[in-house]
PDB file of C-alpha atoms in Angstrom:
ATOM      1  CA  UNK A   1     -15.768 -23.042   7.530  1.00 38.00           C
ATOM      2  CA  UNK A   2     -17.729 -21.136  10.161  1.00 44.00           C
ATOM      3  CA  UNK A   3     -15.596 -18.002  10.213  1.00 60.00           C
ATOM      4  CA  UNK A   4     -16.843 -15.142   8.014  1.00 64.00           C
ATOM      5  CA  UNK A   5     -14.706 -14.227   5.020  1.00 79.00           C
ATOM      6  CA  UNK A   6     -14.187 -10.653   6.240  1.00 83.00           C
ATOM      7  CA  UNK A   7     -13.770  -9.674   9.893  1.00 87.00           C
ATOM      8  CA  UNK A   8     -13.161  -6.398  11.709  1.00 87.00           C
ATOM      9  CA  UNK A   9     -10.591  -6.085  14.498  1.00 87.00           C
ATOM     10  CA  UNK A  10      -9.963  -3.257  16.936  1.00 83.00           C
ATOM     11  CA  UNK A  11      -6.459  -1.804  17.097  1.00 80.00           C
ATOM     12  CA  UNK A  12      -5.383  -3.671  20.217  1.00 81.00           C
ATOM     13  CA  UNK A  13      -6.404  -7.074  18.833  1.00 87.00           C
ATOM     14  CA  UNK A  14      -5.152  -7.027  15.246  1.00 91.00           C
ATOM     15  CA  UNK A  15      -3.568 -10.406  14.331  1.00 93.00           C
ATOM     16  CA  UNK A  16      -0.531 -10.895  12.109  1.00 95.00           C
ATOM     17  CA  UNK A  17      -1.492 -10.066   8.546  1.00 96.00           C
ATOM     18  CA  UNK A  18      -0.153  -9.604   5.023  1.00 97.00           C
ATOM     19  CA  UNK A  19      -1.099  -6.611   2.874  1.00 97.00           C
ATOM     20  CA  UNK A  20      -1.382  -6.035  -0.872  1.00 98.00           C
ATOM     21  CA  UNK A  21      -0.081  -3.048  -2.833  1.00 98.00           C
ATOM     22  CA  UNK A  22      -1.355  -2.818  -6.390  1.00 97.00           C
ATOM     23  CA  UNK A  23      -2.629  -0.568  -9.152  1.00 95.00           C
ATOM     24  CA  UNK A  24      -6.383  -0.425  -9.421  1.00 91.00           C
ATOM     25  CA  UNK A  25      -7.997  -1.766 -12.590  1.00 87.00           C
ATOM     26  CA  UNK A  26     -11.446  -1.514 -14.125  1.00 84.00           C
ATOM     27  CA  UNK A  27     -13.118  -4.396 -12.262  1.00 90.00           C
ATOM     28  CA  UNK A  28     -11.844  -4.564  -8.706  1.00 92.00           C
ATOM     29  CA  UNK A  29     -13.276  -7.023  -6.207  1.00 92.00           C
ATOM     30  CA  UNK A  30     -15.022  -4.896  -3.572  1.00 91.00           C
ATOM     31  CA  UNK A  31     -16.290  -5.385  -0.037  1.00 91.00           C
ATOM     32  CA  UNK A  32     -19.836  -5.348  -1.414  1.00 90.00           C
ATOM     33  CA  UNK A  33     -18.922  -8.240  -3.723  1.00 90.00           C
ATOM     34  CA  UNK A  34     -17.565 -10.257  -0.798  1.00 87.00           C
ATOM     35  CA  UNK A  35     -20.637  -9.624   1.323  1.00 86.00           C
ATOM     36  CA  UNK A  36     -23.388  -9.887  -1.314  1.00 88.00           C
ATOM     37  CA  UNK A  37     -21.972 -12.715  -3.414  1.00 85.00           C
ATOM     38  CA  UNK A  38     -19.383 -14.650  -1.373  1.00 80.00           C
ATOM     39  CA  UNK A  39     -16.462 -15.636  -3.587  1.00 83.00           C
ATOM     40  CA  UNK A  40     -15.867 -18.726  -1.467  1.00 80.00           C
ATOM     41  CA  UNK A  41     -18.704 -20.182  -3.555  1.00 85.00           C
ATOM     42  CA  UNK A  42     -17.210 -21.368  -6.898  1.00 87.00           C
ATOM     43  CA  UNK A  43     -20.446 -20.218  -8.584  1.00 90.00           C
ATOM     44  CA  UNK A  44     -20.058 -16.635  -7.389  1.00 90.00           C
ATOM     45  CA  UNK A  45     -20.400 -14.067 -10.179  1.00 91.00           C
ATOM     46  CA  UNK A  46     -17.725 -11.993  -8.449  1.00 90.00           C
ATOM     47  CA  UNK A  47     -15.206 -14.613  -9.536  1.00 93.00           C
ATOM     48  CA  UNK A  48     -15.720 -13.409 -13.109  1.00 92.00           C
ATOM     49  CA  UNK A  49     -14.432  -9.920 -12.305  1.00 92.00           C
ATOM     50  CA  UNK A  50     -11.033  -9.204 -13.828  1.00 91.00           C
ATOM     51  CA  UNK A  51      -9.732  -8.169 -10.390  1.00 93.00           C
ATOM     52  CA  UNK A  52     -10.630 -11.484  -8.772  1.00 93.00           C
ATOM     53  CA  UNK A  53      -7.520 -13.353  -9.934  1.00 93.00           C
ATOM     54  CA  UNK A  54      -5.277 -10.680  -8.400  1.00 95.00           C
ATOM     55  CA  UNK A  55      -7.019 -10.979  -5.030  1.00 94.00           C
ATOM     56  CA  UNK A  56      -7.009 -14.757  -5.248  1.00 94.00           C
ATOM     57  CA  UNK A  57      -3.275 -14.726  -6.044  1.00 96.00           C
ATOM     58  CA  UNK A  58      -2.566 -12.514  -3.044  1.00 96.00           C
ATOM     59  CA  UNK A  59      -4.599 -14.836  -0.830  1.00 95.00           C
ATOM     60  CA  UNK A  60      -2.752 -17.854  -2.192  1.00 95.00           C
ATOM     61  CA  UNK A  61       0.553 -16.171  -1.376  1.00 97.00           C
ATOM     62  CA  UNK A  62      -0.550 -15.177   2.123  1.00 97.00           C
ATOM     63  CA  UNK A  63      -1.848 -18.666   2.893  1.00 96.00           C
ATOM     64  CA  UNK A  64       1.336 -20.285   1.627  1.00 96.00           C
ATOM     65  CA  UNK A  65       3.368 -17.891   3.780  1.00 97.00           C
ATOM     66  CA  UNK A  66       1.401 -18.911   6.861  1.00 96.00           C
ATOM     67  CA  UNK A  67      -0.878 -15.894   7.313  1.00 96.00           C
ATOM     68  CA  UNK A  68      -4.495 -16.279   8.340  1.00 94.00           C
ATOM     69  CA  UNK A  69      -5.389 -12.723   7.348  1.00 95.00           C
ATOM     70  CA  UNK A  70      -4.693 -10.261   4.554  1.00 96.00           C
ATOM     71  CA  UNK A  71      -5.657  -6.601   4.057  1.00 96.00           C
ATOM     72  CA  UNK A  72      -6.571  -5.483   0.530  1.00 96.00           C
ATOM     73  CA  UNK A  73      -7.811  -1.932   0.071  1.00 94.00           C
ATOM     74  CA  UNK A  74     -10.301  -2.711  -2.696  1.00 92.00           C
ATOM     75  CA  UNK A  75     -12.221  -5.218  -0.579  1.00 90.00           C
ATOM     76  CA  UNK A  76     -11.515  -4.136   3.016  1.00 92.00           C
ATOM     77  CA  UNK A  77     -12.862  -0.573   2.822  1.00 92.00           C
ATOM     78  CA  UNK A  78     -16.561   0.211   2.579  1.00 91.00           C
ATOM     79  CA  UNK A  79     -16.390   3.016   0.032  1.00 87.00           C
ATOM     80  CA  UNK A  80     -20.119   3.626   0.291  1.00 88.00           C
ATOM     81  CA  UNK A  81     -19.450   5.066   3.761  1.00 90.00           C
ATOM     82  CA  UNK A  82     -17.803   8.490   3.588  1.00 89.00           C
ATOM     83  CA  UNK A  83     -16.779   8.285   7.251  1.00 91.00           C
ATOM     84  CA  UNK A  84     -15.112   4.902   6.797  1.00 92.00           C
ATOM     85  CA  UNK A  85     -13.347   6.041   3.630  1.00 91.00           C
ATOM     86  CA  UNK A  86     -12.043   9.112   5.445  1.00 92.00           C
ATOM     87  CA  UNK A  87     -10.809   7.045   8.378  1.00 92.00           C
ATOM     88  CA  UNK A  88      -9.158   4.548   6.036  1.00 93.00           C
ATOM     89  CA  UNK A  89      -7.287   7.244   4.100  1.00 93.00           C
ATOM     90  CA  UNK A  90      -6.060   8.850   7.316  1.00 93.00           C
ATOM     91  CA  UNK A  91      -5.019   5.405   8.590  1.00 93.00           C
ATOM     92  CA  UNK A  92      -3.495   4.033   5.379  1.00 95.00           C
ATOM     93  CA  UNK A  93       0.114   4.491   6.455  1.00 96.00           C
ATOM     94  CA  UNK A  94      -0.583   2.537   9.624  1.00 94.00           C
ATOM     95  CA  UNK A  95      -2.206  -0.316   7.724  1.00 95.00           C
ATOM     96  CA  UNK A  96       1.003  -0.783   5.721  1.00 97.00           C
ATOM     97  CA  UNK A  97       3.464   0.030   8.510  1.00 96.00           C
ATOM     98  CA  UNK A  98       1.916  -2.483  10.908  1.00 95.00           C
ATOM     99  CA  UNK A  99       1.633  -5.337   8.408  1.00 97.00           C
ATOM    100  CA  UNK A 100       4.015  -8.276   8.658  1.00 97.00           C
ATOM    101  CA  UNK A 101       4.662  -8.321   4.932  1.00 98.00           C
ATOM    102  CA  UNK A 102       3.606  -6.315   1.895  1.00 98.00           C
ATOM    103  CA  UNK A 103       3.106  -7.959  -1.494  1.00 98.00           C
ATOM    104  CA  UNK A 104       3.599  -5.583  -4.426  1.00 98.00           C
ATOM    105  CA  UNK A 105       1.709  -6.880  -7.458  1.00 98.00           C
ATOM    106  CA  UNK A 106       3.083  -5.558 -10.769  1.00 98.00           C
ATOM    107  CA  UNK A 107       0.481  -6.285 -13.409  1.00 97.00           C
ATOM    108  CA  UNK A 108       2.651  -4.831 -16.201  1.00 97.00           C
ATOM    109  CA  UNK A 109       5.624  -7.102 -15.431  1.00 98.00           C
ATOM    110  CA  UNK A 110       4.476 -10.392 -16.961  1.00 97.00           C
ATOM    111  CA  UNK A 111       6.917 -12.865 -15.420  1.00 97.00           C
ATOM    112  CA  UNK A 112      10.151 -13.384 -13.517  1.00 97.00           C
ATOM    113  CA  UNK A 113      12.403 -12.776 -16.526  1.00 96.00           C
ATOM    114  CA  UNK A 114      10.681  -9.452 -17.236  1.00 96.00           C
ATOM    115  CA  UNK A 115      11.465  -8.438 -13.680  1.00 95.00           C
ATOM    116  CA  UNK A 116      15.161  -8.470 -14.524  1.00 95.00           C
ATOM    117  CA  UNK A 117      14.989  -5.971 -17.376  1.00 95.00           C
ATOM    118  CA  UNK A 118      13.629  -2.490 -18.078  1.00 95.00           C
ATOM    119  CA  UNK A 119      10.033  -3.588 -17.515  1.00 97.00           C
ATOM    120  CA  UNK A 120      10.563  -3.634 -13.776  1.00 98.00           C
ATOM    121  CA  UNK A 121      12.047  -0.136 -13.755  1.00 96.00           C
ATOM    122  CA  UNK A 122       9.276   1.157 -16.012  1.00 97.00           C
ATOM    123  CA  UNK A 123       6.372  -0.411 -14.127  1.00 98.00           C
ATOM    124  CA  UNK A 124       3.538   2.031 -13.576  1.00 97.00           C
ATOM    125  CA  UNK A 125       3.452   0.941  -9.949  1.00 98.00           C
ATOM    126  CA  UNK A 126       6.413   3.282  -9.375  1.00 97.00           C
ATOM    127  CA  UNK A 127       4.482   6.232 -10.846  1.00 96.00           C
ATOM    128  CA  UNK A 128       1.331   6.197  -8.714  1.00 96.00           C
ATOM    129  CA  UNK A 129       0.704   8.587  -5.840  1.00 95.00           C
ATOM    130  CA  UNK A 130      -0.611   6.061  -3.320  1.00 96.00           C
ATOM    131  CA  UNK A 131       2.202   3.549  -3.834  1.00 97.00           C
ATOM    132  CA  UNK A 132       4.815   5.921  -2.384  1.00 97.00           C
ATOM    133  CA  UNK A 133       3.724   5.263   1.196  1.00 97.00           C
ATOM    134  CA  UNK A 134       3.077   1.614   0.331  1.00 98.00           C
ATOM    135  CA  UNK A 135       6.765   1.305  -0.557  1.00 98.00           C
ATOM    136  CA  UNK A 136       8.164   3.199   2.437  1.00 97.00           C
ATOM    137  CA  UNK A 137       5.853   2.291   5.323  1.00 97.00           C
ATOM    138  CA  UNK A 138       6.062  -1.558   5.457  1.00 97.00           C
ATOM    139  CA  UNK A 139       8.973  -3.244   7.202  1.00 93.00           C
ATOM    140  CA  UNK A 140       9.208  -5.957   4.574  1.00 97.00           C
ATOM    141  CA  UNK A 141       8.202  -5.727   0.908  1.00 98.00           C
ATOM    142  CA  UNK A 142       8.207  -8.407  -1.786  1.00 98.00           C
ATOM    143  CA  UNK A 143       7.607  -7.682  -5.479  1.00 98.00           C
ATOM    144  CA  UNK A 144       5.644 -10.099  -7.683  1.00 98.00           C
ATOM    145  CA  UNK A 145       5.030 -10.326 -11.409  1.00 98.00           C
ATOM    146  CA  UNK A 146       1.613 -10.645 -13.043  1.00 97.00           C
ATOM    147  CA  UNK A 147       1.852 -14.454 -12.830  1.00 97.00           C
ATOM    148  CA  UNK A 148       2.752 -14.184  -9.122  1.00 97.00           C
ATOM    149  CA  UNK A 149       6.339 -15.304  -9.644  1.00 97.00           C
ATOM    150  CA  UNK A 150       8.659 -13.520  -7.178  1.00 98.00           C
ATOM    151  CA  UNK A 151      10.856 -10.727  -8.493  1.00 98.00           C
ATOM    152  CA  UNK A 152      12.783  -9.400  -5.506  1.00 98.00           C
ATOM    153  CA  UNK A 153      12.456  -7.800  -2.100  1.00 98.00           C
ATOM    154  CA  UNK A 154      12.799  -4.091  -1.362  1.00 98.00           C
ATOM    155  CA  UNK A 155      16.083  -4.784   0.413  1.00 97.00           C
ATOM    156  CA  UNK A 156      17.554  -6.865  -2.411  1.00 97.00           C
ATOM    157  CA  UNK A 157      17.084  -4.108  -5.009  1.00 97.00           C
ATOM    158  CA  UNK A 158      17.036  -1.002  -2.854  1.00 97.00           C
ATOM    159  CA  UNK A 159      19.678   0.738  -4.997  1.00 97.00           C
ATOM    160  CA  UNK A 160      17.660   0.212  -8.182  1.00 97.00           C
ATOM    161  CA  UNK A 161      14.455   1.278  -6.459  1.00 98.00           C
ATOM    162  CA  UNK A 162      16.123   4.397  -5.065  1.00 97.00           C
ATOM    163  CA  UNK A 163      17.247   5.346  -8.573  1.00 97.00           C
ATOM    164  CA  UNK A 164      13.789   4.691 -10.034  1.00 97.00           C
ATOM    165  CA  UNK A 165      11.922   6.632  -7.355  1.00 97.00           C
ATOM    166  CA  UNK A 166      14.474   9.274  -6.263  1.00 95.00           C
ATOM    167  CA  UNK A 167      13.867   8.169  -2.672  1.00 96.00           C
ATOM    168  CA  UNK A 168      16.917   8.309  -0.441  1.00 96.00           C
ATOM    169  CA  UNK A 169      18.267   4.725  -0.188  1.00 96.00           C
ATOM    170  CA  UNK A 170      18.732   5.090   3.582  1.00 96.00           C
ATOM    171  CA  UNK A 171      14.944   5.212   3.867  1.00 95.00           C
ATOM    172  CA  UNK A 172      14.532   1.982   1.913  1.00 96.00           C
ATOM    173  CA  UNK A 173      17.001   0.036   4.072  1.00 94.00           C
ATOM    174  CA  UNK A 174      15.859   1.830   7.249  1.00 92.00           C
ATOM    175  CA  UNK A 175      19.199   3.337   8.145  1.00 93.00           C
ATOM    176  CA  UNK A 176      17.334   6.588   8.717  1.00 92.00           C
ATOM    177  CA  UNK A 177      13.835   7.406   9.904  1.00 92.00           C
ATOM    178  CA  UNK A 178      11.600   9.289   7.506  1.00 93.00           C
ATOM    179  CA  UNK A 179      11.348  12.114  10.060  1.00 91.00           C
ATOM    180  CA  UNK A 180      15.053  12.832   9.509  1.00 93.00           C
ATOM    181  CA  UNK A 181      14.177  14.350   6.138  1.00 93.00           C
ATOM    182  CA  UNK A 182      12.648  17.789   5.662  1.00 91.00           C
ATOM    183  CA  UNK A 183       9.115  18.212   4.393  1.00 90.00           C
ATOM    184  CA  UNK A 184      10.440  19.533   1.088  1.00 89.00           C
ATOM    185  CA  UNK A 185      12.668  16.480   0.644  1.00 92.00           C
ATOM    186  CA  UNK A 186       9.780  14.127   1.349  1.00 93.00           C
ATOM    187  CA  UNK A 187       7.545  15.986  -1.079  1.00 91.00           C
ATOM    188  CA  UNK A 188      10.222  15.647  -3.759  1.00 93.00           C
ATOM    189  CA  UNK A 189       9.843  11.852  -3.570  1.00 95.00           C
ATOM    190  CA  UNK A 190       6.259  12.256  -4.747  1.00 93.00           C
ATOM    191  CA  UNK A 191       7.065  14.600  -7.630  1.00 89.00           C
ATOM    192  CA  UNK A 192       5.461  13.598 -10.929  1.00 87.00           C
ATOM    193  CA  UNK A 193       3.498  10.713  -9.457  1.00 93.00           C
ATOM    194  CA  UNK A 194      -0.056  10.440 -10.757  1.00 94.00           C
ATOM    195  CA  UNK A 195      -3.430   9.920  -9.124  1.00 94.00           C
ATOM    196  CA  UNK A 196      -6.920   9.426 -10.512  1.00 92.00           C
ATOM    197  CA  UNK A 197      -8.717  12.003  -8.357  1.00 93.00           C
ATOM    198  CA  UNK A 198      -6.923  15.337  -8.213  1.00 93.00           C
ATOM    199  CA  UNK A 199      -7.309  15.801  -4.457  1.00 95.00           C
ATOM    200  CA  UNK A 200      -5.414  12.558  -3.868  1.00 95.00           C
ATOM    201  CA  UNK A 201      -2.202  14.355  -4.790  1.00 93.00           C
ATOM    202  CA  UNK A 202      -2.440  15.683  -1.219  1.00 95.00           C
ATOM    203  CA  UNK A 203      -4.445  12.955   0.523  1.00 96.00           C
ATOM    204  CA  UNK A 204      -1.995  10.228  -0.536  1.00 96.00           C
ATOM    205  CA  UNK A 205       0.784  11.983   1.405  1.00 96.00           C
ATOM    206  CA  UNK A 206      -0.875  12.254   4.820  1.00 96.00           C
ATOM    207  CA  UNK A 207       0.922   9.227   6.243  1.00 95.00           C
ATOM    208  CA  UNK A 208       4.312  10.356   4.992  1.00 95.00           C
ATOM    209  CA  UNK A 209       4.020  13.335   7.346  1.00 94.00           C
ATOM    210  CA  UNK A 210       1.917  11.636  10.043  1.00 93.00           C
ATOM    211  CA  UNK A 211      -0.812  14.255   9.776  1.00 95.00           C
ATOM    212  CA  UNK A 212      -4.572  13.885   9.544  1.00 94.00           C
ATOM    213  CA  UNK A 213      -7.172  16.061   7.845  1.00 94.00           C
ATOM    214  CA  UNK A 214     -10.737  15.726   6.542  1.00 94.00           C
ATOM    215  CA  UNK A 215     -11.261  14.441   2.999  1.00 93.00           C
ATOM    216  CA  UNK A 216     -13.166  16.978   0.891  1.00 95.00           C
ATOM    217  CA  UNK A 217     -13.393  15.495  -2.592  1.00 94.00           C
ATOM    218  CA  UNK A 218     -14.442  18.259  -4.932  1.00 95.00           C
ATOM    219  CA  UNK A 219     -12.284  20.926  -3.272  1.00 96.00           C
ATOM    220  CA  UNK A 220      -9.685  20.644  -6.035  1.00 95.00           C
ATOM    221  CA  UNK A 221      -5.992  19.908  -6.075  1.00 92.00           C
ATOM    222  CA  UNK A 222      -4.699  23.323  -5.029  1.00 93.00           C
ATOM    223  CA  UNK A 223      -6.980  23.720  -2.026  1.00 95.00           C
ATOM    224  CA  UNK A 224      -6.202  20.169  -0.873  1.00 95.00           C
ATOM    225  CA  UNK A 225      -2.494  20.896  -1.085  1.00 92.00           C
ATOM    226  CA  UNK A 226      -2.808  24.168   0.806  1.00 92.00           C
ATOM    227  CA  UNK A 227      -4.571  22.294   3.609  1.00 95.00           C
ATOM    228  CA  UNK A 228      -1.850  19.631   3.555  1.00 94.00           C
ATOM    229  CA  UNK A 229       0.854  22.298   3.867  1.00 91.00           C
ATOM    230  CA  UNK A 230      -0.987  23.869   6.789  1.00 92.00           C
ATOM    231  CA  UNK A 231      -1.306  20.492   8.519  1.00 93.00           C
ATOM    232  CA  UNK A 232       2.392  19.743   7.996  1.00 92.00           C
ATOM    233  CA  UNK A 233       3.476  23.139   9.286  1.00 89.00           C
ATOM    234  CA  UNK A 234       1.205  22.951  12.319  1.00 89.00           C
ATOM    235  CA  UNK A 235       2.644  19.519  13.116  1.00 86.00           C
ATOM    236  CA  UNK A 236       6.335  20.158  12.409  1.00 80.00           C
ATOM    237  CA  UNK A 237       6.860  23.929  11.997  1.00 70.00           C
ATOM    238  CA  UNK A 238       8.919  22.979   8.954  1.00 69.00           C
ATOM    239  CA  UNK A 239       9.724  26.130   6.930  1.00 64.00           C
ATOM    240  CA  UNK A 240      11.049  24.262   3.879  1.00 64.00           C
ATOM    241  CA  UNK A 241       7.630  24.200   2.206  1.00 63.00           C
ATOM    242  CA  UNK A 242       6.326  26.617  -0.378  1.00 56.00           C
ATOM    243  CA  UNK A 243       3.539  26.384  -2.934  1.00 46.00           C
ATOM    244  CA  UNK A 244       6.131  26.899  -5.664  1.00 43.00           C
ATOM    245  CA  UNK A 245       7.746  23.614  -4.655  1.00 46.00           C
ATOM    246  CA  UNK A 246       4.410  21.839  -4.413  1.00 44.00           C
ATOM    247  CA  UNK A 247       3.370  22.907  -7.909  1.00 43.00           C
ATOM    248  CA  UNK A 248       5.683  20.332  -9.495  1.00 41.00           C
ATOM    249  CA  UNK A 249       3.138  17.581  -8.837  1.00 45.00           C
ATOM    250  CA  UNK A 250       1.118  16.266 -11.738  1.00 40.00           C
ATOM    251  CA  UNK A 251      -2.415  15.065 -10.914  1.00 37.00           C
ATOM    252  CA  UNK A 252      -0.803  13.230  -8.576  1.00 37.00           C
ATOM    253  CA  UNK A 253      -0.460  10.193  13.048  1.00 31.00           C
ATOM    254  CA  UNK A 254      -1.535   7.261  14.592  1.00 31.00           C
ATOM    255  CA  UNK A 255      -5.251   7.310  15.434  1.00 35.00           C
ATOM    256  CA  UNK A 256      -7.478   4.671  16.965  1.00 42.00           C
ATOM    257  CA  UNK A 257      -9.231   2.763  14.242  1.00 50.00           C
ATOM    258  CA  UNK A 258     -10.357  -0.656  13.091  1.00 62.00           C
ATOM    259  CA  UNK A 259      -8.849  -3.170  10.687  1.00 64.00           C
ATOM    260  CA  UNK A 260     -11.112  -5.164   8.382  1.00 73.00           C
ATOM    261  CA  UNK A 261      -9.206  -8.236   7.166  1.00 77.00           C
ATOM    262  CA  UNK A 262      -9.910 -10.981   4.632  1.00 76.00           C
ATOM    263  CA  UNK A 263      -9.609 -14.664   5.501  1.00 74.00           C
ATOM    264  CA  UNK A 264      -7.418 -15.794   2.565  1.00 76.00           C
ATOM    265  CA  UNK A 265      -7.908 -19.552   2.710  1.00 70.00           C
ATOM    266  CA  UNK A 266     -11.497 -19.083   1.518  1.00 64.00           C
ATOM    267  CA  UNK A 267     -10.262 -17.466  -1.688  1.00 66.00           C
ATOM    268  CA  UNK A 268      -7.394 -19.773  -2.568  1.00 61.00           C
ATOM    269  CA  UNK A 269      -7.578 -21.710  -5.798  1.00 47.00           C
ATOM    270  CA  UNK A 270      -9.419 -25.018  -5.800  1.00 36.00           C
ATOM    271  CA  UNK A 271      -6.454 -26.229  -7.858  1.00 33.00           C
ATOM    272  CA  UNK A 272      -3.613 -24.087  -6.508  1.00 32.00           C
ATOM    273  CA  UNK A 273      -1.435 -22.394  -9.089  1.00 33.00           C
ATOM    274  CA  UNK A 274       2.327 -22.957  -8.839  1.00 33.00           C
ATOM    275  CA  UNK A 275       3.780 -21.250  -5.782  1.00 33.00           C
ATOM    276  CA  UNK A 276       7.187 -19.722  -6.269  1.00 35.00           C
ATOM    277  CA  UNK A 277       7.911 -18.217  -2.872  1.00 35.00           C
ATOM    278  CA  UNK A 278       9.408 -19.809   0.206  1.00 33.00           C
ATOM    279  CA  UNK A 279       6.918 -20.607   2.981  1.00 36.00           C
ATOM    280  CA  UNK A 280       7.674 -18.371   5.922  1.00 45.00           C
ATOM    281  CA  UNK A 281       5.957 -16.045   8.301  1.00 54.00           C
ATOM    282  CA  UNK A 282       7.780 -12.770   8.786  1.00 55.00           C
ATOM    283  CA  UNK A 283       7.805 -11.281  12.261  1.00 56.00           C
ATOM    284  CA  UNK A 284       7.628  -7.510  12.512  1.00 53.00           C
ATOM    285  CA  UNK A 285      10.211  -7.670  15.289  1.00 39.00           C
ATOM    286  CA  UNK A 286      12.628  -9.934  13.444  1.00 39.00           C
ATOM    287  CA  UNK A 287      12.316  -8.576   9.945  1.00 39.00           C
ATOM    288  CA  UNK A 288      15.464  -9.115   7.849  1.00 36.00           C
ATOM    289  CA  UNK A 289      14.867  -5.765   6.136  1.00 34.00           C
ATOM    290  CA  UNK A 290      15.429  -3.852   9.376  1.00 31.00           C
ATOM    291  CA  UNK A 291      19.124  -3.186   8.889  1.00 29.00           C
ATOM    292  CA  UNK A 292      18.722   0.068  10.794  1.00 30.00           C
ATOM    293  CA  UNK A 293      16.584  -1.582  13.428  1.00 27.00           C
ATOM    294  CA  UNK A 294      13.590   0.656  13.960  1.00 25.00           C
ATOM    295  CA  UNK A 295       9.853   0.361  13.683  1.00 25.00           C
ATOM    296  CA  UNK A 296       7.401   3.091  12.809  1.00 23.00           C
TER     297      UNK A 296
END
């Protein structure tokens, strides 16, 4: 195939694409891996990384669903570039909101049967800071087990998900826009979620409030949250915020930008694993999850 594995698109020319939501592990497949040691080559050392099978599974799913492109944070962001990382974090909500479909990969839910019991409710995916916007922003969300068997859609189990996350169910079924809720209410949805880097307790919430601010890793959690509060107030003049409310967190704006997408059919299995989903290509304008009928 002549097309490169990874391509960059400007905002006005972004094609239909799927997107992956997942918890990061110890050996993620990165953009550097894709560029330096193309995984389309069966002999690629990058294929031995523990994170490769997750990416390959997502690409299999996207290809089977009829998508030519998929966005995966671990291998579509050049983290060696501070400017690109900053732009990506400020644009993250848009990446998910403008996708056609979001695949949630639950590594701690081993199979379909486990997705019907407490293991789904107790998945660590529901406890991470970054996955809050990855749940709310996309129009259509499908959950998958570690073996890539389908578990449910956001719409099918919105009541369970609302109970697990304390997010208002009207947000999950899109009967109400996120802007209908006060800043304090939105912050409460993120309470007790965890992040790896302390500043991400604030940075992971930028999209939820449609605000942008510079990333200053090393500034600490409290300073990052003060800046977030200032950005929210300057944008909304919402008086429901106070540092006392924000202290309950535990380590936890549309701008012009570019999308870097992965060509999934170059990563699909040579001997495809069983596919459990139904082949279809979801249109952002005709999404069955849009019971309230709005787009971000």
